[in-house]
PDB file of C-alpha atoms in Angstrom:
ATOM      1  CA  UNK G   1      69.655  77.748 156.530  1.00 53.00           C
ATOM      2  CA  UNK G   2      67.806  80.641 158.152  1.00 62.00           C
ATOM      3  CA  UNK G   3      67.490  80.541 161.936  1.00 72.00           C
ATOM      4  CA  UNK G   4      65.268  83.120 163.690  1.00 78.00           C
ATOM      5  CA  UNK G   5      66.627  85.092 166.604  1.00 87.00           C
ATOM      6  CA  UNK G   6      63.836  83.886 168.900  1.00 88.00           C
ATOM      7  CA  UNK G   7      60.792  81.617 168.685  1.00 85.00           C
ATOM      8  CA  UNK G   8      57.624  81.111 170.723  1.00 80.00           C
ATOM      9  CA  UNK G   9      59.344  78.266 172.554  1.00 85.00           C
ATOM     10  CA  UNK G  10      62.556  80.264 173.055  1.00 91.00           C
ATOM     11  CA  UNK G  11      61.584  83.914 173.627  1.00 94.00           C
ATOM     12  CA  UNK G  12      65.089  84.904 174.749  1.00 96.00           C
ATOM     13  CA  UNK G  13      68.463  84.214 173.148  1.00 95.00           C
ATOM     14  CA  UNK G  14      72.024  85.472 173.396  1.00 95.00           C
ATOM     15  CA  UNK G  15      74.399  85.589 170.436  1.00 92.00           C
ATOM     16  CA  UNK G  16      78.084  86.446 170.442  1.00 91.00           C
ATOM     17  CA  UNK G  17      80.254  87.176 167.445  1.00 88.00           C
ATOM     18  CA  UNK G  18      78.403  88.245 164.314  1.00 83.00           C
ATOM     19  CA  UNK G  19      75.007  86.496 164.082  1.00 78.00           C
ATOM     20  CA  UNK G  20      74.221  85.132 160.600  1.00 73.00           C
ATOM     21  CA  UNK G  21      71.070  87.276 160.409  1.00 71.00           C
ATOM     22  CA  UNK G  22      73.134  90.443 160.826  1.00 73.00           C
ATOM     23  CA  UNK G  23      74.371  90.566 157.235  1.00 68.00           C
ATOM     24  CA  UNK G  24      74.882  92.893 154.282  1.00 65.00           C
ATOM     25  CA  UNK G  25      71.792  91.448 152.570  1.00 71.00           C
ATOM     26  CA  UNK G  26      69.459  93.114 155.023  1.00 76.00           C
ATOM     27  CA  UNK G  27      66.423  91.701 156.767  1.00 79.00           C
ATOM     28  CA  UNK G  28      63.476  92.806 158.848  1.00 85.00           C
ATOM     29  CA  UNK G  29      63.464  91.479 162.402  1.00 88.00           C
ATOM     30  CA  UNK G  30      60.424  90.362 164.366  1.00 87.00           C
ATOM     31  CA  UNK G  31      61.914  90.746 167.845  1.00 92.00           C
ATOM     32  CA  UNK G  32      63.740  93.339 169.917  1.00 93.00           C
ATOM     33  CA  UNK G  33      67.535  93.319 169.937  1.00 94.00           C
ATOM     34  CA  UNK G  34      69.833  94.745 172.577  1.00 95.00           C
ATOM     35  CA  UNK G  35      73.237  94.895 170.958  1.00 94.00           C
ATOM     36  CA  UNK G  36      76.489  95.456 172.839  1.00 96.00           C
ATOM     37  CA  UNK G  37      79.582  96.110 170.724  1.00 95.00           C
ATOM     38  CA  UNK G  38      82.564  94.301 172.221  1.00 95.00           C
ATOM     39  CA  UNK G  39      85.184  95.445 169.706  1.00 94.00           C
ATOM     40  CA  UNK G  40      85.514  96.923 166.257  1.00 94.00           C
ATOM     41  CA  UNK G  41      83.239  99.286 164.351  1.00 94.00           C
ATOM     42  CA  UNK G  42      80.308  99.049 161.964  1.00 92.00           C
ATOM     43  CA  UNK G  43      77.882 101.184 160.017  1.00 91.00           C
ATOM     44  CA  UNK G  44      74.392  99.740 159.932  1.00 89.00           C
ATOM     45  CA  UNK G  45      71.441 101.054 157.958  1.00 85.00           C
ATOM     46  CA  UNK G  46      68.346 100.665 160.128  1.00 86.00           C
ATOM     47  CA  UNK G  47      65.214 101.646 158.228  1.00 84.00           C
ATOM     48  CA  UNK G  48      66.389 105.086 157.028  1.00 81.00           C
ATOM     49  CA  UNK G  49      69.060 105.941 159.578  1.00 82.00           C
ATOM     50  CA  UNK G  50      72.762 105.125 159.729  1.00 84.00           C
ATOM     51  CA  UNK G  51      73.717 103.596 163.078  1.00 87.00           C
ATOM     52  CA  UNK G  52      77.443 104.017 163.754  1.00 91.00           C
ATOM     53  CA  UNK G  53      78.691 101.423 166.209  1.00 93.00           C
ATOM     54  CA  UNK G  54      81.977 101.526 168.086  1.00 94.00           C
ATOM     55  CA  UNK G  55      83.416  99.425 170.900  1.00 94.00           C
ATOM     56  CA  UNK G  56      81.259  99.924 173.972  1.00 94.00           C
ATOM     57  CA  UNK G  57      78.187 101.112 172.068  1.00 93.00           C
ATOM     58  CA  UNK G  58      74.792  99.836 173.161  1.00 94.00           C
ATOM     59  CA  UNK G  59      72.125  99.712 170.452  1.00 93.00           C
ATOM     60  CA  UNK G  60      68.395  99.023 170.641  1.00 92.00           C
ATOM     61  CA  UNK G  61      66.507  97.631 167.645  1.00 92.00           C
ATOM     62  CA  UNK G  62      62.739  97.139 167.604  1.00 90.00           C
ATOM     63  CA  UNK G  63      60.480  94.496 166.056  1.00 89.00           C
ATOM     64  CA  UNK G  64      59.878  95.398 162.416  1.00 86.00           C
ATOM     65  CA  UNK G  65      63.173  97.261 161.953  1.00 88.00           C
ATOM     66  CA  UNK G  66      64.994  96.617 158.683  1.00 86.00           C
ATOM     67  CA  UNK G  67      68.689  96.096 159.406  1.00 87.00           C
ATOM     68  CA  UNK G  68      71.386  96.119 156.737  1.00 85.00           C
ATOM     69  CA  UNK G  69      75.112  96.163 157.495  1.00 87.00           C
ATOM     70  CA  UNK G  70      76.874  98.601 155.201  1.00 85.00           C
ATOM     71  CA  UNK G  71      80.397  98.062 156.474  1.00 89.00           C
ATOM     72  CA  UNK G  72      82.182  96.585 159.467  1.00 90.00           C
ATOM     73  CA  UNK G  73      85.786  96.172 160.583  1.00 93.00           C
ATOM     74  CA  UNK G  74      87.454  92.771 160.516  1.00 92.00           C
ATOM     75  CA  UNK G  75      87.597  92.636 164.309  1.00 93.00           C
ATOM     76  CA  UNK G  76      83.936  93.595 164.726  1.00 93.00           C
ATOM     77  CA  UNK G  77      82.307  91.516 167.452  1.00 93.00           C
ATOM     78  CA  UNK G  78      79.060  91.977 169.325  1.00 94.00           C
ATOM     79  CA  UNK G  79      76.903  90.286 171.878  1.00 95.00           C
ATOM     80  CA  UNK G  80      73.172  90.420 171.281  1.00 95.00           C
ATOM     81  CA  UNK G  81      70.227  89.732 173.540  1.00 96.00           C
ATOM     82  CA  UNK G  82      67.188  88.901 171.409  1.00 95.00           C
ATOM     83  CA  UNK G  83      63.842  89.429 173.132  1.00 95.00           C
ATOM     84  CA  UNK G  84      60.425  88.379 171.860  1.00 94.00           C
ATOM     85  CA  UNK G  85      57.888  91.101 171.063  1.00 90.00           C
ATOM     86  CA  UNK G  86      55.717  89.962 173.966  1.00 92.00           C
ATOM     87  CA  UNK G  87      58.537  90.168 176.533  1.00 93.00           C
ATOM     88  CA  UNK G  88      59.645  93.582 175.232  1.00 91.00           C
ATOM     89  CA  UNK G  89      56.106  94.978 175.356  1.00 88.00           C
ATOM     90  CA  UNK G  90      55.594  93.646 178.882  1.00 90.00           C
ATOM     91  CA  UNK G  91      58.777  95.353 180.076  1.00 90.00           C
ATOM     92  CA  UNK G  92      58.041  98.670 178.364  1.00 85.00           C
ATOM     93  CA  UNK G  93      54.457  98.695 179.676  1.00 83.00           C
ATOM     94  CA  UNK G  94      55.875  98.674 183.200  1.00 79.00           C
ATOM     95  CA  UNK G  95      57.915 101.821 182.665  1.00 76.00           C
ATOM     96  CA  UNK G  96      55.006 103.858 184.065  1.00 61.00           C
ATOM     97  CA  UNK G  97      56.039 107.532 184.051  1.00 52.00           C
ATOM     98  CA  UNK G  98      59.171 106.963 181.967  1.00 48.00           C
ATOM     99  CA  UNK G  99      58.607 108.188 178.402  1.00 50.00           C
ATOM    100  CA  UNK G 100      58.747 105.289 175.962  1.00 50.00           C
ATOM    101  CA  UNK G 101      58.654 107.252 172.716  1.00 57.00           C
ATOM    102  CA  UNK G 102      62.446 107.416 172.804  1.00 58.00           C
ATOM    103  CA  UNK G 103      62.495 103.673 172.069  1.00 66.00           C
ATOM    104  CA  UNK G 104      60.264 103.812 168.978  1.00 67.00           C
ATOM    105  CA  UNK G 105      63.285 104.200 166.701  1.00 72.00           C
ATOM    106  CA  UNK G 106      66.635 102.455 166.766  1.00 74.00           C
ATOM    107  CA  UNK G 107      68.852 104.057 169.421  1.00 84.00           C
ATOM    108  CA  UNK G 108      72.611 103.986 169.937  1.00 87.00           C
ATOM    109  CA  UNK G 109      74.370 105.243 173.070  1.00 88.00           C
ATOM    110  CA  UNK G 110      78.079 105.409 173.852  1.00 90.00           C
ATOM    111  CA  UNK G 111      78.481 105.372 177.614  1.00 90.00           C
ATOM    112  CA  UNK G 112      81.008 103.421 179.730  1.00 92.00           C
ATOM    113  CA  UNK G 113      78.439 103.109 182.523  1.00 92.00           C
ATOM    114  CA  UNK G 114      75.710 101.788 180.228  1.00 92.00           C
ATOM    115  CA  UNK G 115      78.186  99.456 178.522  1.00 94.00           C
ATOM    116  CA  UNK G 116      79.183  97.983 181.881  1.00 94.00           C
ATOM    117  CA  UNK G 117      75.550  97.606 182.967  1.00 94.00           C
ATOM    118  CA  UNK G 118      74.621  95.944 179.659  1.00 95.00           C
ATOM    119  CA  UNK G 119      77.494  93.467 179.939  1.00 94.00           C
ATOM    120  CA  UNK G 120      76.336  92.655 183.457  1.00 94.00           C
ATOM    121  CA  UNK G 121      72.775  92.081 182.243  1.00 95.00           C
ATOM    122  CA  UNK G 122      74.027  89.675 179.582  1.00 96.00           C
ATOM    123  CA  UNK G 123      75.949  87.679 182.184  1.00 95.00           C
ATOM    124  CA  UNK G 124      72.851  87.618 184.395  1.00 95.00           C
ATOM    125  CA  UNK G 125      70.520  86.533 181.576  1.00 95.00           C
ATOM    126  CA  UNK G 126      72.717  83.753 180.164  1.00 95.00           C
ATOM    127  CA  UNK G 127      71.970  81.140 182.882  1.00 95.00           C
ATOM    128  CA  UNK G 128      68.317  82.249 182.999  1.00 95.00           C
ATOM    129  CA  UNK G 129      67.955  81.338 179.328  1.00 95.00           C
ATOM    130  CA  UNK G 130      69.611  77.964 179.864  1.00 94.00           C
ATOM    131  CA  UNK G 131      68.026  76.922 183.157  1.00 94.00           C
ATOM    132  CA  UNK G 132      64.505  78.431 183.213  1.00 94.00           C
ATOM    133  CA  UNK G 133      61.361  77.489 181.350  1.00 93.00           C
ATOM    134  CA  UNK G 134      59.387  80.104 179.433  1.00 93.00           C
ATOM    135  CA  UNK G 135      57.236  81.130 182.403  1.00 92.00           C
ATOM    136  CA  UNK G 136      60.249  81.502 184.675  1.00 94.00           C
ATOM    137  CA  UNK G 137      62.131  83.435 181.966  1.00 95.00           C
ATOM    138  CA  UNK G 138      59.242  85.858 181.797  1.00 93.00           C
ATOM    139  CA  UNK G 139      59.103  86.343 185.568  1.00 94.00           C
ATOM    140  CA  UNK G 140      62.846  86.950 185.818  1.00 94.00           C
ATOM    141  CA  UNK G 141      63.583  88.843 182.609  1.00 94.00           C
ATOM    142  CA  UNK G 142      60.742  91.388 182.449  1.00 93.00           C
ATOM    143  CA  UNK G 143      61.779  93.261 185.650  1.00 93.00           C
ATOM    144  CA  UNK G 144      65.388  93.091 184.476  1.00 94.00           C
ATOM    145  CA  UNK G 145      64.482  94.514 181.071  1.00 94.00           C
ATOM    146  CA  UNK G 146      62.361  97.216 182.691  1.00 92.00           C
ATOM    147  CA  UNK G 147      65.352  98.332 184.764  1.00 92.00           C
ATOM    148  CA  UNK G 148      67.591  98.273 181.700  1.00 93.00           C
ATOM    149  CA  UNK G 149      65.189 100.437 179.665  1.00 90.00           C
ATOM    150  CA  UNK G 150      64.926 102.921 182.538  1.00 88.00           C
ATOM    151  CA  UNK G 151      68.718 103.189 182.719  1.00 91.00           C
ATOM    152  CA  UNK G 152      69.032 103.471 178.945  1.00 89.00           C
ATOM    153  CA  UNK G 153      66.448 106.259 178.923  1.00 84.00           C
ATOM    154  CA  UNK G 154      68.268 108.087 181.713  1.00 86.00           C
ATOM    155  CA  UNK G 155      71.592 107.915 179.854  1.00 87.00           C
ATOM    156  CA  UNK G 156      69.926 109.127 176.660  1.00 82.00           C
ATOM    157  CA  UNK G 157      68.393 112.067 178.492  1.00 78.00           C
ATOM    158  CA  UNK G 158      71.710 112.971 180.132  1.00 81.00           C
ATOM    159  CA  UNK G 159      73.391 112.846 176.716  1.00 73.00           C
ATOM    160  CA  UNK G 160      70.729 115.063 175.166  1.00 62.00           C
ATOM    161  CA  UNK G 161      69.229 112.229 173.115  1.00 59.00           C
ATOM    162  CA  UNK G 162      65.720 110.874 172.867  1.00 50.00           C
ATOM    163  CA  UNK G 163      64.071 114.288 172.600  1.00 49.00           C
ATOM    164  CA  UNK G 164      62.147 114.583 169.359  1.00 51.00           C
ATOM    165  CA  UNK G 165      63.152 117.765 167.548  1.00 58.00           C
ATOM    166  CA  UNK G 166      63.604 118.793 163.930  1.00 69.00           C
ATOM    167  CA  UNK G 167      65.934 121.247 162.229  1.00 76.00           C
ATOM    168  CA  UNK G 168      63.238 122.269 159.785  1.00 85.00           C
ATOM    169  CA  UNK G 169      59.854 121.310 158.344  1.00 89.00           C
ATOM    170  CA  UNK G 170      61.384 119.011 155.726  1.00 89.00           C
ATOM    171  CA  UNK G 171      63.072 116.953 158.430  1.00 86.00           C
ATOM    172  CA  UNK G 172      59.730 116.634 160.197  1.00 87.00           C
ATOM    173  CA  UNK G 173      58.013 115.513 156.992  1.00 92.00           C
ATOM    174  CA  UNK G 174      60.703 112.902 156.351  1.00 90.00           C
ATOM    175  CA  UNK G 175      60.263 111.600 159.892  1.00 85.00           C
ATOM    176  CA  UNK G 176      56.499 111.417 159.413  1.00 89.00           C
ATOM    177  CA  UNK G 177      56.961 109.602 156.088  1.00 93.00           C
ATOM    178  CA  UNK G 178      59.093 106.990 157.850  1.00 87.00           C
ATOM    179  CA  UNK G 179      56.489 106.557 160.571  1.00 84.00           C
ATOM    180  CA  UNK G 180      53.672 106.221 158.026  1.00 91.00           C
ATOM    181  CA  UNK G 181      55.602 103.671 156.005  1.00 91.00           C
ATOM    182  CA  UNK G 182      56.205 101.563 159.103  1.00 86.00           C
ATOM    183  CA  UNK G 183      52.451 101.499 159.750  1.00 87.00           C
ATOM    184  CA  UNK G 184      51.023 101.245 156.234  1.00 92.00           C
ATOM    185  CA  UNK G 185      53.530  99.382 154.042  1.00 92.00           C
ATOM    186  CA  UNK G 186      51.125  96.442 153.741  1.00 92.00           C
ATOM    187  CA  UNK G 187      48.290  98.703 152.658  1.00 92.00           C
ATOM    188  CA  UNK G 188      49.948 100.631 149.862  1.00 94.00           C
ATOM    189  CA  UNK G 189      53.198 100.945 147.957  1.00 94.00           C
ATOM    190  CA  UNK G 190      52.102 104.048 146.051  1.00 95.00           C
ATOM    191  CA  UNK G 191      53.986 107.286 146.620  1.00 96.00           C
ATOM    192  CA  UNK G 192      50.773 109.274 146.235  1.00 96.00           C
ATOM    193  CA  UNK G 193      49.226 107.392 149.190  1.00 96.00           C
ATOM    194  CA  UNK G 194      51.919 108.734 151.540  1.00 96.00           C
ATOM    195  CA  UNK G 195      52.032 112.184 149.963  1.00 96.00           C
ATOM    196  CA  UNK G 196      48.281 112.528 150.485  1.00 96.00           C
ATOM    197  CA  UNK G 197      48.571 111.541 154.131  1.00 95.00           C
ATOM    198  CA  UNK G 198      51.268 114.189 154.552  1.00 95.00           C
ATOM    199  CA  UNK G 199      49.156 116.734 152.640  1.00 95.00           C
ATOM    200  CA  UNK G 200      51.979 117.442 150.183  1.00 96.00           C
ATOM    201  CA  UNK G 201      52.594 116.725 146.500  1.00 96.00           C
ATOM    202  CA  UNK G 202      54.400 113.612 145.306  1.00 96.00           C
ATOM    203  CA  UNK G 203      57.047 115.887 143.776  1.00 95.00           C
ATOM    204  CA  UNK G 204      57.731 117.547 147.121  1.00 96.00           C
ATOM    205  CA  UNK G 205      57.875 114.175 148.879  1.00 96.00           C
ATOM    206  CA  UNK G 206      60.343 112.939 146.257  1.00 96.00           C
ATOM    207  CA  UNK G 207      62.545 115.969 146.866  1.00 95.00           C
ATOM    208  CA  UNK G 208      62.536 115.396 150.627  1.00 94.00           C
ATOM    209  CA  UNK G 209      63.208 111.646 150.543  1.00 93.00           C
ATOM    210  CA  UNK G 210      65.857 111.887 147.818  1.00 93.00           C
ATOM    211  CA  UNK G 211      67.694 114.606 149.712  1.00 92.00           C
ATOM    212  CA  UNK G 212      67.715 112.766 153.055  1.00 87.00           C
ATOM    213  CA  UNK G 213      67.832 109.102 152.023  1.00 86.00           C
ATOM    214  CA  UNK G 214      69.518 109.230 148.617  1.00 88.00           C
ATOM    215  CA  UNK G 215      66.726 107.246 147.002  1.00 90.00           C
ATOM    216  CA  UNK G 216      63.281 107.988 145.625  1.00 94.00           C
ATOM    217  CA  UNK G 217      60.182 107.433 147.796  1.00 94.00           C
ATOM    218  CA  UNK G 218      59.245 104.481 145.587  1.00 95.00           C
ATOM    219  CA  UNK G 219      62.654 102.879 146.100  1.00 93.00           C
ATOM    220  CA  UNK G 220      62.410 103.465 149.854  1.00 92.00           C
ATOM    221  CA  UNK G 221      58.937 101.922 149.985  1.00 94.00           C
ATOM    222  CA  UNK G 222      60.001  98.888 147.961  1.00 93.00           C
ATOM    223  CA  UNK G 223      63.172  98.284 149.989  1.00 90.00           C
ATOM    224  CA  UNK G 224      61.262  98.412 153.269  1.00 89.00           C
ATOM    225  CA  UNK G 225      58.415  96.220 151.975  1.00 93.00           C
ATOM    226  CA  UNK G 226      60.666  93.574 150.431  1.00 91.00           C
ATOM    227  CA  UNK G 227      62.623  93.185 153.680  1.00 87.00           C
ATOM    228  CA  UNK G 228      59.360  92.533 155.525  1.00 89.00           C
ATOM    229  CA  UNK G 229      58.277  90.012 152.877  1.00 92.00           C
ATOM    230  CA  UNK G 230      61.642  88.237 153.191  1.00 87.00           C
ATOM    231  CA  UNK G 231      61.084  87.826 156.917  1.00 85.00           C
ATOM    232  CA  UNK G 232      57.624  86.352 156.345  1.00 88.00           C
ATOM    233  CA  UNK G 233      58.961  83.964 153.716  1.00 89.00           C
ATOM    234  CA  UNK G 234      61.705  82.753 156.027  1.00 83.00           C
ATOM    235  CA  UNK G 235      59.859  82.544 159.305  1.00 79.00           C
ATOM    236  CA  UNK G 236      56.519  81.133 158.231  1.00 82.00           C
ATOM    237  CA  UNK G 237      55.103  78.476 155.957  1.00 86.00           C
ATOM    238  CA  UNK G 238      52.184  80.703 155.025  1.00 90.00           C
ATOM    239  CA  UNK G 239      51.012  79.906 151.479  1.00 94.00           C
ATOM    240  CA  UNK G 240      52.141  82.477 148.946  1.00 95.00           C
ATOM    241  CA  UNK G 241      48.532  83.271 148.084  1.00 95.00           C
ATOM    242  CA  UNK G 242      47.929  84.276 151.715  1.00 95.00           C
ATOM    243  CA  UNK G 243      51.083  86.375 151.763  1.00 94.00           C
ATOM    244  CA  UNK G 244      49.905  88.154 148.628  1.00 95.00           C
ATOM    245  CA  UNK G 245      46.624  88.928 150.399  1.00 95.00           C
ATOM    246  CA  UNK G 246      48.450  90.023 153.568  1.00 94.00           C
ATOM    247  CA  UNK G 247      50.426  92.596 151.569  1.00 95.00           C
ATOM    248  CA  UNK G 248      47.374  93.776 149.652  1.00 94.00           C
ATOM    249  CA  UNK G 249      48.424  92.538 146.212  1.00 95.00           C
ATOM    250  CA  UNK G 250      45.578  91.969 143.752  1.00 94.00           C
ATOM    251  CA  UNK G 251      46.823  88.477 142.892  1.00 95.00           C
ATOM    252  CA  UNK G 252      49.610  85.987 143.484  1.00 95.00           C
ATOM    253  CA  UNK G 253      51.117  86.779 140.085  1.00 95.00           C
ATOM    254  CA  UNK G 254      51.356  90.495 140.956  1.00 96.00           C
ATOM    255  CA  UNK G 255      53.005  89.562 144.256  1.00 96.00           C
ATOM    256  CA  UNK G 256      55.512  87.229 142.573  1.00 96.00           C
ATOM    257  CA  UNK G 257      56.347  89.752 139.854  1.00 96.00           C
ATOM    258  CA  UNK G 258      56.875  92.507 142.431  1.00 96.00           C
ATOM    259  CA  UNK G 259      59.182  90.383 144.574  1.00 95.00           C
ATOM    260  CA  UNK G 260      61.194  89.121 141.601  1.00 95.00           C
ATOM    261  CA  UNK G 261      61.561  92.627 140.189  1.00 94.00           C
ATOM    262  CA  UNK G 262      63.108  93.746 143.483  1.00 92.00           C
ATOM    263  CA  UNK G 263      65.181  90.677 144.362  1.00 90.00           C
ATOM    264  CA  UNK G 264      65.800  88.741 141.153  1.00 92.00           C
ATOM    265  CA  UNK G 265      64.018  85.692 142.594  1.00 92.00           C
ATOM    266  CA  UNK G 266      60.417  84.600 142.934  1.00 95.00           C
ATOM    267  CA  UNK G 267      59.057  84.279 146.495  1.00 94.00           C
ATOM    268  CA  UNK G 268      59.122  80.497 146.185  1.00 94.00           C
ATOM    269  CA  UNK G 269      62.721  80.483 144.928  1.00 93.00           C
ATOM    270  CA  UNK G 270      63.794  82.759 147.776  1.00 90.00           C
ATOM    271  CA  UNK G 271      62.064  80.621 150.385  1.00 89.00           C
ATOM    272  CA  UNK G 272      63.541  77.378 149.071  1.00 88.00           C
ATOM    273  CA  UNK G 273      67.053  78.814 148.683  1.00 85.00           C
ATOM    274  CA  UNK G 274      67.133  80.038 152.270  1.00 79.00           C
ATOM    275  CA  UNK G 275      65.348  77.168 154.005  1.00 70.00           C
ATOM    276  CA  UNK G 276      67.462  74.332 152.703  1.00 51.00           C
ATOM    277  CA  UNK G 277      69.313  72.443 155.409  1.00 48.00           C
TER     278      UNK G 277
END
């Protein structure tokens, strides 16, 4: 049975071990995750980037990220603080002069100091989650999260990370394609839609995406979209007709055919298979 990381009633949660959502099947997440690797190693595909995790790594994932574990060692163990979108936004909005664009993509940092600080934050937050109501959790956790993000940003800057730069124009176009897909995947799944927005040909976009991601733009679009649909199917009881409308399909049958073509199951079959107790 699928269990969300956080809910409206429980906007904060701590997991230890390997959470069931963090699997090789892949899934979009609708909350922020602060992940602290206790032991072992893993390679995780997040959207279009490979995140390499080692013991002591601290990783940030954002709401909407598509996470898929490609491989992990047998001793791999993590602790994860899951934070609702509202709590994350409140903390980041208080960063004031600290640049927040560094957090718009998944980030991984290997730093003994940051690892120690993250472990301390987890120990601090654990009783807050157990003892405090939602309002009290907000009052206590948002300043704590703000301080954590400031420290994370400082460590990234000291390590030469978090500064947006590209080796060449193709790298910049691939980055812009990823950003566009994250914003417009519900509006269109056509390669030409994204090529037009980038002012390039579909052939050139195909060359760029294939070279950097190993898949065609169409495959990339479908993988990203299907992961988002999976999340909606699992976390809501929204009628399938409304989901079809939400993702800009012309009809429920088109929506069902698209999902089955990419997963081997209809939306209803997927929802029932993963919601059974």
